[in-house]
PDB file of C-alpha atoms in Angstrom:
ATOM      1  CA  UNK A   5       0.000   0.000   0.000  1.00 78.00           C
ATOM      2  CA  UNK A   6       1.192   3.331  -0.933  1.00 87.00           C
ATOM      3  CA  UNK A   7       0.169   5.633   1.415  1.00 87.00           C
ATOM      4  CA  UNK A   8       2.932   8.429   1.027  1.00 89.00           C
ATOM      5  CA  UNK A   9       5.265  10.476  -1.756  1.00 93.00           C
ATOM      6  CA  UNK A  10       7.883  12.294  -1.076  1.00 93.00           C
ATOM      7  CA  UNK A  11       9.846  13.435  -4.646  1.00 94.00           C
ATOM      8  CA  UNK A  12       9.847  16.041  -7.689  1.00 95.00           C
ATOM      9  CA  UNK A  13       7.007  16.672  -9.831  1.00 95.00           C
ATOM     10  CA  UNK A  14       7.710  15.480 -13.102  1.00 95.00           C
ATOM     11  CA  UNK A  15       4.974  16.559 -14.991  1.00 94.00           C
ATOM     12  CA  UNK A  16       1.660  18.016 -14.220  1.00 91.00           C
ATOM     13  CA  UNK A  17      -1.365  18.453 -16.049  1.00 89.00           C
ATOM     14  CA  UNK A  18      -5.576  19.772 -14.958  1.00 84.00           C
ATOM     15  CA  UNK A  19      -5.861  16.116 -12.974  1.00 90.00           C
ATOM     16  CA  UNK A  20      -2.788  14.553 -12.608  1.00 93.00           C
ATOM     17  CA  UNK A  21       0.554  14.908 -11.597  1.00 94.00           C
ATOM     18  CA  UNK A  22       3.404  12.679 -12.200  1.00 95.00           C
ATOM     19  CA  UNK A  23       6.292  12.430  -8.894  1.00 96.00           C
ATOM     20  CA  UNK A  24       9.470  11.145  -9.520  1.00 96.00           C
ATOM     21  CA  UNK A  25      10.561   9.143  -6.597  1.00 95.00           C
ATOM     22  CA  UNK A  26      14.655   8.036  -6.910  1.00 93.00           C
ATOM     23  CA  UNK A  27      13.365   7.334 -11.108  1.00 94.00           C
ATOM     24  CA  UNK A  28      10.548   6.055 -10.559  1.00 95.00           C
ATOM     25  CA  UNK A  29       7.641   8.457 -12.112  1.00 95.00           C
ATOM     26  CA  UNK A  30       4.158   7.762 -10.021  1.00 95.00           C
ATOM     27  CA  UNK A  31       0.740   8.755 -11.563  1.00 95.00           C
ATOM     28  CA  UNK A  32      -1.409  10.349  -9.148  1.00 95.00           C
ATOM     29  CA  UNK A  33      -4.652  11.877  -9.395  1.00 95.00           C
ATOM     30  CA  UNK A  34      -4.907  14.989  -7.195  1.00 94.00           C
ATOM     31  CA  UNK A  35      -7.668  17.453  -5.958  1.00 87.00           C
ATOM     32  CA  UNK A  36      -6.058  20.164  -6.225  1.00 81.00           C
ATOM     33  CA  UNK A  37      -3.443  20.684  -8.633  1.00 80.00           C
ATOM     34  CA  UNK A  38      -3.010  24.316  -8.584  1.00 78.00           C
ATOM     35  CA  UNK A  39      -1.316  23.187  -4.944  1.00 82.00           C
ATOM     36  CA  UNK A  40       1.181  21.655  -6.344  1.00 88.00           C
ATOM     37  CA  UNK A  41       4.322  23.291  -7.198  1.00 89.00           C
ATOM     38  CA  UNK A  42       6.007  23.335 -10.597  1.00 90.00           C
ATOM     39  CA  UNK A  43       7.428  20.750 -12.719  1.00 93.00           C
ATOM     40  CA  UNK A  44      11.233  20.475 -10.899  1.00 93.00           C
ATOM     41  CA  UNK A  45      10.321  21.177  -7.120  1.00 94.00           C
ATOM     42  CA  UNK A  46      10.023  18.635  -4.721  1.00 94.00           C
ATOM     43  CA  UNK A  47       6.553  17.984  -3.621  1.00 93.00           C
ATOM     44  CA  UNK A  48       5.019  15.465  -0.421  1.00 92.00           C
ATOM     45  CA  UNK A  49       1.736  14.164  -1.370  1.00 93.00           C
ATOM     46  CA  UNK A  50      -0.607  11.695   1.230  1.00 92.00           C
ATOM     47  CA  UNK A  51      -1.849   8.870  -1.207  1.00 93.00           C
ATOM     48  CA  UNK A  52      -4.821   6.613  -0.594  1.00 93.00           C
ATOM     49  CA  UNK A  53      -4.223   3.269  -3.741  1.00 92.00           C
ATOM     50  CA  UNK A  54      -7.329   2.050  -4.960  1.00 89.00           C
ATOM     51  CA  UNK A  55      -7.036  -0.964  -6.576  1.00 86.00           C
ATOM     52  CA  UNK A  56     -10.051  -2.422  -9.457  1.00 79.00           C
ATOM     53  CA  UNK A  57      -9.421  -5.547 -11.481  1.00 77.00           C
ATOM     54  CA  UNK A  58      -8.139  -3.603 -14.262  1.00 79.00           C
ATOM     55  CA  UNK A  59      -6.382  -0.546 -12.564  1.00 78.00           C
ATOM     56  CA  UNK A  60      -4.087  -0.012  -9.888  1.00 88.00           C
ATOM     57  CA  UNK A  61      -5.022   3.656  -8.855  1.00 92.00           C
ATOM     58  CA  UNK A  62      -3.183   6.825  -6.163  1.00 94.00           C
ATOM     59  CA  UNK A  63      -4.958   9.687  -5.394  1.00 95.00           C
ATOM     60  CA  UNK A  64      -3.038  12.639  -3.909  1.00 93.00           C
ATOM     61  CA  UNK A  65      -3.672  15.105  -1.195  1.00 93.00           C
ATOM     62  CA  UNK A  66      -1.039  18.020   0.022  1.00 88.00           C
ATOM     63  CA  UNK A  67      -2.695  17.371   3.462  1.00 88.00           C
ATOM     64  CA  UNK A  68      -4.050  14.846   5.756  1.00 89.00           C
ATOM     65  CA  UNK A  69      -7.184  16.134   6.245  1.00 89.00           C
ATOM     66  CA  UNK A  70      -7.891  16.098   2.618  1.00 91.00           C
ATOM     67  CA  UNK A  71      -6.715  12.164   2.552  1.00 92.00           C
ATOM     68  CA  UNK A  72      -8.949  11.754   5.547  1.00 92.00           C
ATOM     69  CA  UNK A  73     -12.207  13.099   4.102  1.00 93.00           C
ATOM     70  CA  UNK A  74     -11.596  11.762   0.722  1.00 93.00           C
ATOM     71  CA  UNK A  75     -11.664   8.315   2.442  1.00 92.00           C
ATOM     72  CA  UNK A  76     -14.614   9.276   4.721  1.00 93.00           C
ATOM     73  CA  UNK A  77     -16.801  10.095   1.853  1.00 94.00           C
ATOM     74  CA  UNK A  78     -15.896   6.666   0.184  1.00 91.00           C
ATOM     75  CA  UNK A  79     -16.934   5.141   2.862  1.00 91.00           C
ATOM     76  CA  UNK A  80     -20.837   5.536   1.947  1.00 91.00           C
ATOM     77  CA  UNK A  81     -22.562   3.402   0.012  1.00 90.00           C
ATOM     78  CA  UNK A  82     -22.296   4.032  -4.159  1.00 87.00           C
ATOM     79  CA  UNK A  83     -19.125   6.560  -3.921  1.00 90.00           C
ATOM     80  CA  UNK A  84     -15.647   5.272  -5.704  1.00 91.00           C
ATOM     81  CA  UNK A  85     -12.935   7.799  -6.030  1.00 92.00           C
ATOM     82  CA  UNK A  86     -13.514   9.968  -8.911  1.00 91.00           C
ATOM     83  CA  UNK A  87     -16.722  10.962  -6.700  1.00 94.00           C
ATOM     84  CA  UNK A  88     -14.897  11.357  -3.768  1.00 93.00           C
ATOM     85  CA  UNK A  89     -11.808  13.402  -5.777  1.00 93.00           C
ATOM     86  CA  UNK A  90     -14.688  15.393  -6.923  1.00 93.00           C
ATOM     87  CA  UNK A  91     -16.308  16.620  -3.692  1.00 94.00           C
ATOM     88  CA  UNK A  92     -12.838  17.316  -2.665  1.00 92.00           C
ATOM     89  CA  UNK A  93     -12.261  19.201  -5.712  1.00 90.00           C
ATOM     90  CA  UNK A  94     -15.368  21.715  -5.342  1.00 90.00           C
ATOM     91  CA  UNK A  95     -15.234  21.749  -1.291  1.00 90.00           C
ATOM     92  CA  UNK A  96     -12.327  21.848   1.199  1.00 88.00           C
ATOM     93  CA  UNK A  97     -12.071  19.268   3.927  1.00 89.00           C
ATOM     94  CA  UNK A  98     -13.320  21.259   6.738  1.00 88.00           C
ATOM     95  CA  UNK A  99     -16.920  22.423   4.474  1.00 88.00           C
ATOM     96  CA  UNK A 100     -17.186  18.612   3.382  1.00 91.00           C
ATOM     97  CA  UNK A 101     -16.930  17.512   7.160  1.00 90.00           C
ATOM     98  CA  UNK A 102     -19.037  20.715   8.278  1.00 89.00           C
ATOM     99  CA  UNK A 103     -22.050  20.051   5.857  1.00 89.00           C
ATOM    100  CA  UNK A 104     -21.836  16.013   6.795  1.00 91.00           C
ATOM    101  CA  UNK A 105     -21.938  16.363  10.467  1.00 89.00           C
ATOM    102  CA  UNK A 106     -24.724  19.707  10.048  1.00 88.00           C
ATOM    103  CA  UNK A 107     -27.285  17.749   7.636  1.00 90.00           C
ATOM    104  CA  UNK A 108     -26.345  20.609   5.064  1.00 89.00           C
ATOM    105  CA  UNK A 109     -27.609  19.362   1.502  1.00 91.00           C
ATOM    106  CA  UNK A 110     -27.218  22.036  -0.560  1.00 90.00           C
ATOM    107  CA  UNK A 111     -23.717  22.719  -0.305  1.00 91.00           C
ATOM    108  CA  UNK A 112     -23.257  19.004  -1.019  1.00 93.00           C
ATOM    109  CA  UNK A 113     -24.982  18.930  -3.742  1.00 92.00           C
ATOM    110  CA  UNK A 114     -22.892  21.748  -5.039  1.00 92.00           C
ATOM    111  CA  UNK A 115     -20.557  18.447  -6.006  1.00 92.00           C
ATOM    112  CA  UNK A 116     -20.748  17.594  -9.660  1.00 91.00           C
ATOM    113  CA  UNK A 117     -22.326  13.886  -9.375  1.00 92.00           C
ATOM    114  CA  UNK A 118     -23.993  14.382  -6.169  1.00 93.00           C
ATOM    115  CA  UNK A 119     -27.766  14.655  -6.492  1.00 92.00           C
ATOM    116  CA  UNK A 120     -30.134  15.364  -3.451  1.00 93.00           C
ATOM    117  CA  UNK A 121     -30.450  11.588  -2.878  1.00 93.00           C
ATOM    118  CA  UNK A 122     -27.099  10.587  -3.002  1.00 93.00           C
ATOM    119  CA  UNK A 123     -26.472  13.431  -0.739  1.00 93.00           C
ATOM    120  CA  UNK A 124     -29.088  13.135   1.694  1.00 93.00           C
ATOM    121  CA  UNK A 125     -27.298   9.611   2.204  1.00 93.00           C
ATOM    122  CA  UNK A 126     -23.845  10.670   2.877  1.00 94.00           C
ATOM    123  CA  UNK A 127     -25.055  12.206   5.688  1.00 93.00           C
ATOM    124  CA  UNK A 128     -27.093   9.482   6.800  1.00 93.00           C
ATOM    125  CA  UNK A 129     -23.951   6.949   6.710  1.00 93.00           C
ATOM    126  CA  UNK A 130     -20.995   9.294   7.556  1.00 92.00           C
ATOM    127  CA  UNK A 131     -22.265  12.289  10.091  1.00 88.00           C
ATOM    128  CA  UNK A 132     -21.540  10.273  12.862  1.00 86.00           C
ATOM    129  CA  UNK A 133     -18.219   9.687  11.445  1.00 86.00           C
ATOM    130  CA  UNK A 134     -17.059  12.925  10.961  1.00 83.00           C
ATOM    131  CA  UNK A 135     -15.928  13.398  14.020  1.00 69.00           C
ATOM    132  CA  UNK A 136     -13.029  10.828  14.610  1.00 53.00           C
ATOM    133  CA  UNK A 137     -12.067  11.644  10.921  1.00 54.00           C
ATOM    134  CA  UNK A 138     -11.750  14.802  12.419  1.00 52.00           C
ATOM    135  CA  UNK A 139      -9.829  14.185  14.884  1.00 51.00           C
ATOM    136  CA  UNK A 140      -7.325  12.030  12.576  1.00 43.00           C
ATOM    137  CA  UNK A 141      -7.354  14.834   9.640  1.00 45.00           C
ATOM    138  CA  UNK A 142      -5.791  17.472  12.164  1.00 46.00           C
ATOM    139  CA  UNK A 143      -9.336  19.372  12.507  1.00 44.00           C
ATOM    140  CA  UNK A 144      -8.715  22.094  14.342  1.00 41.00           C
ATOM    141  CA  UNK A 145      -5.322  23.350  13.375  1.00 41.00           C
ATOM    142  CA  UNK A 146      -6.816  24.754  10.157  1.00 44.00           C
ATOM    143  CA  UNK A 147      -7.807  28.055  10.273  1.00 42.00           C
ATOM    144  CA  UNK A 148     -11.068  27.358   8.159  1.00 43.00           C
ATOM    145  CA  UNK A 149     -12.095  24.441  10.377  1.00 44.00           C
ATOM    146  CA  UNK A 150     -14.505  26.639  12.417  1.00 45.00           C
ATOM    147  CA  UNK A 151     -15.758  28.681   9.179  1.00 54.00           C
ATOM    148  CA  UNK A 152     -19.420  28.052   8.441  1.00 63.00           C
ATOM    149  CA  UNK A 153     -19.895  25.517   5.192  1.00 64.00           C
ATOM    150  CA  UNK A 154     -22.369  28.162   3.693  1.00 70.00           C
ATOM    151  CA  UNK A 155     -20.166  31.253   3.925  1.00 77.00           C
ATOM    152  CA  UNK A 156     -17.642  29.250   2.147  1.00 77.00           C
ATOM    153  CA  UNK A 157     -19.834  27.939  -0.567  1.00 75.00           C
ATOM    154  CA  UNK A 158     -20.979  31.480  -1.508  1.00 79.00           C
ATOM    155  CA  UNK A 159     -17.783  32.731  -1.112  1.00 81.00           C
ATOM    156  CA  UNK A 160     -16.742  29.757  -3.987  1.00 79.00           C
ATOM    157  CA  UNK A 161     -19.861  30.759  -5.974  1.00 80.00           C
ATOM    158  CA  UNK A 162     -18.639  34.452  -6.245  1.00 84.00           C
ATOM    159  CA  UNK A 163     -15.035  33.272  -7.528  1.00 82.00           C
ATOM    160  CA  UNK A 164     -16.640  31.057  -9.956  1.00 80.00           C
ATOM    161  CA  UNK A 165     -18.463  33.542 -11.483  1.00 82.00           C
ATOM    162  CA  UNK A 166     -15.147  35.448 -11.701  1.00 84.00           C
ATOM    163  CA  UNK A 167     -13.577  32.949 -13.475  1.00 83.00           C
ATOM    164  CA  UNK A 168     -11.563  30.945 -11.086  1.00 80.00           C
ATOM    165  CA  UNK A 169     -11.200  27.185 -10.834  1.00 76.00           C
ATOM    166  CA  UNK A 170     -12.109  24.771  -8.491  1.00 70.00           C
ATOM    167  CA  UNK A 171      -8.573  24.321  -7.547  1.00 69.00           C
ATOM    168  CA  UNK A 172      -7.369  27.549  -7.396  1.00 75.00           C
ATOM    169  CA  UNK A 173     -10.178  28.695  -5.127  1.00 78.00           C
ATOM    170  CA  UNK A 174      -9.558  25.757  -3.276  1.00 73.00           C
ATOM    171  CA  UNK A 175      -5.922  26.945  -2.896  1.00 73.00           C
ATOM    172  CA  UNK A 176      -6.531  30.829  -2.347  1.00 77.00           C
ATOM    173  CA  UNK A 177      -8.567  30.319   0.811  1.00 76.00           C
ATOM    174  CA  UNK A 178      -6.180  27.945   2.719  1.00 71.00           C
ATOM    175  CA  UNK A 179      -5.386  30.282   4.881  1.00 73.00           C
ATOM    176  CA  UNK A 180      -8.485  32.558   5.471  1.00 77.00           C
ATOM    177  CA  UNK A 181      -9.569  33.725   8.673  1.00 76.00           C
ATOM    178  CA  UNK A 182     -12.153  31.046  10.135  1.00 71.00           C
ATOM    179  CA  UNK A 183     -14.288  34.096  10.724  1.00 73.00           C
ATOM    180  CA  UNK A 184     -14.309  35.800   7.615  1.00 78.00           C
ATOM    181  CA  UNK A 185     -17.355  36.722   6.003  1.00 81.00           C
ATOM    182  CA  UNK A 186     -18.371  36.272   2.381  1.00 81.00           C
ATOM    183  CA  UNK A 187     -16.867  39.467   1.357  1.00 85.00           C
ATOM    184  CA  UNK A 188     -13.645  38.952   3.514  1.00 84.00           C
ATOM    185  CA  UNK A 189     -13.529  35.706   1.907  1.00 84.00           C
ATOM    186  CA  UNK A 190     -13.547  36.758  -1.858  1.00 86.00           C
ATOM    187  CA  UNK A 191     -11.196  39.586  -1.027  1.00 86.00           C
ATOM    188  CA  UNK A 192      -8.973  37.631   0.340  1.00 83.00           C
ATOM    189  CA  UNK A 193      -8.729  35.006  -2.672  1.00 82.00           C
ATOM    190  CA  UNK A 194      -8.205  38.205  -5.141  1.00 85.00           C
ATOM    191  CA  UNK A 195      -5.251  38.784  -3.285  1.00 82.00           C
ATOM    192  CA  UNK A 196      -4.298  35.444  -2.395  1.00 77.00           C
ATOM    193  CA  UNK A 197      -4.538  35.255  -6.269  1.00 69.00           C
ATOM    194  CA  UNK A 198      -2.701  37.979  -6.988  1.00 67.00           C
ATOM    195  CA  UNK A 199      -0.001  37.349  -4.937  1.00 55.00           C
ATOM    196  CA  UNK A 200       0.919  34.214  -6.737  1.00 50.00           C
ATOM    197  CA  UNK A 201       0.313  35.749 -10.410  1.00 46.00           C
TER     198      UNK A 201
END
């Protein structure tokens, strides 16, 4: 079981990223690829393998907590991992955990591929799993872990609409203040943005 990468990022495209470990090049399907650095710098990735009879699969995560709920949300009934990449892809760890463990639909839904029912399950089977996932992921050290799931999602909505990408909004509000507001939020992403232009 691979569970860990540590090496140089050999090549990097929308959804993958390729790490060379000592010449050996790994595929590895990642959330959030604007997080990544460039093709040449080192980069540590957490890796969950899924293996199917005909594929032998990694997923990638820059931190635990995003390994942690990616393997939550598989862990209801119907989701594989291109579902659960995707809800990681359109929500951070701390709104996919918030919006399990408060019943909050809509913002789950927000996922493309999740539909009210398949939603409305998720937090059937996981909300009272959230918390020791929590717990595990690091919760808490983040400073969006307290932020309110809907704030969040508007605050995504707003740099959609802009133009920005999943992963890059994903990326400029790492950091936030947990109790930013909508506003706060977007601002904050312009600049976060900016910065890195």
């Amino acid at each position: 079981m691979i569970a860990h990468l540590r090496g140089t990022v050999a090549h990097r495209d929308a959804e993958t990223v390729v790490v060379d470990v000592h010449g050996v090049g790994y595929l590895v399907h990642v959330a959030d690829p604007s997080g990544v650095p460039p093709v040449g710098q080192s980069v540590e990735l957490h890796t969950s393998q899924q293996v199917r009879e005909d594929a032998l699969d990694l997923y990638g995560f820059t931190s635990r907590a995003g390994l942690a709920t990616f393997e939550l949300v598989m862990r209801a009934t119907g989701v594989g991992p291109r579902l659960g990449l995707a809800t990681l892809r359109t929500l951070s760890p701390d709104a996919v955990r918030t919006a399990l463990a408060t019943g909050d639909v809509a913002t789950l839904t927000s996922v493309p591929g999740i539909g009210k029912k398949v939603a409305e399950r998720l937090v059937l089977e996981l909300r009272d799993k959230v918390g020791s996932v929590a717990d595990l992921s690091g919760a808490g050290e983040s400073p969006r872990a307290a932020r309110d799931a809907t704030t969040e999602q508007q605050a995504r909505e707003a740099l959609r609409q802009l133009g920005y990408r999943e992963g890059e909004i994903t990326h400029a509000l790492a950091d936030a203040p947990a109790d930013a507001g909508v506003e706060d939020l977007v601002r904050h992403a312009l600049r976060s943005a900016g910065a890195r232009a």
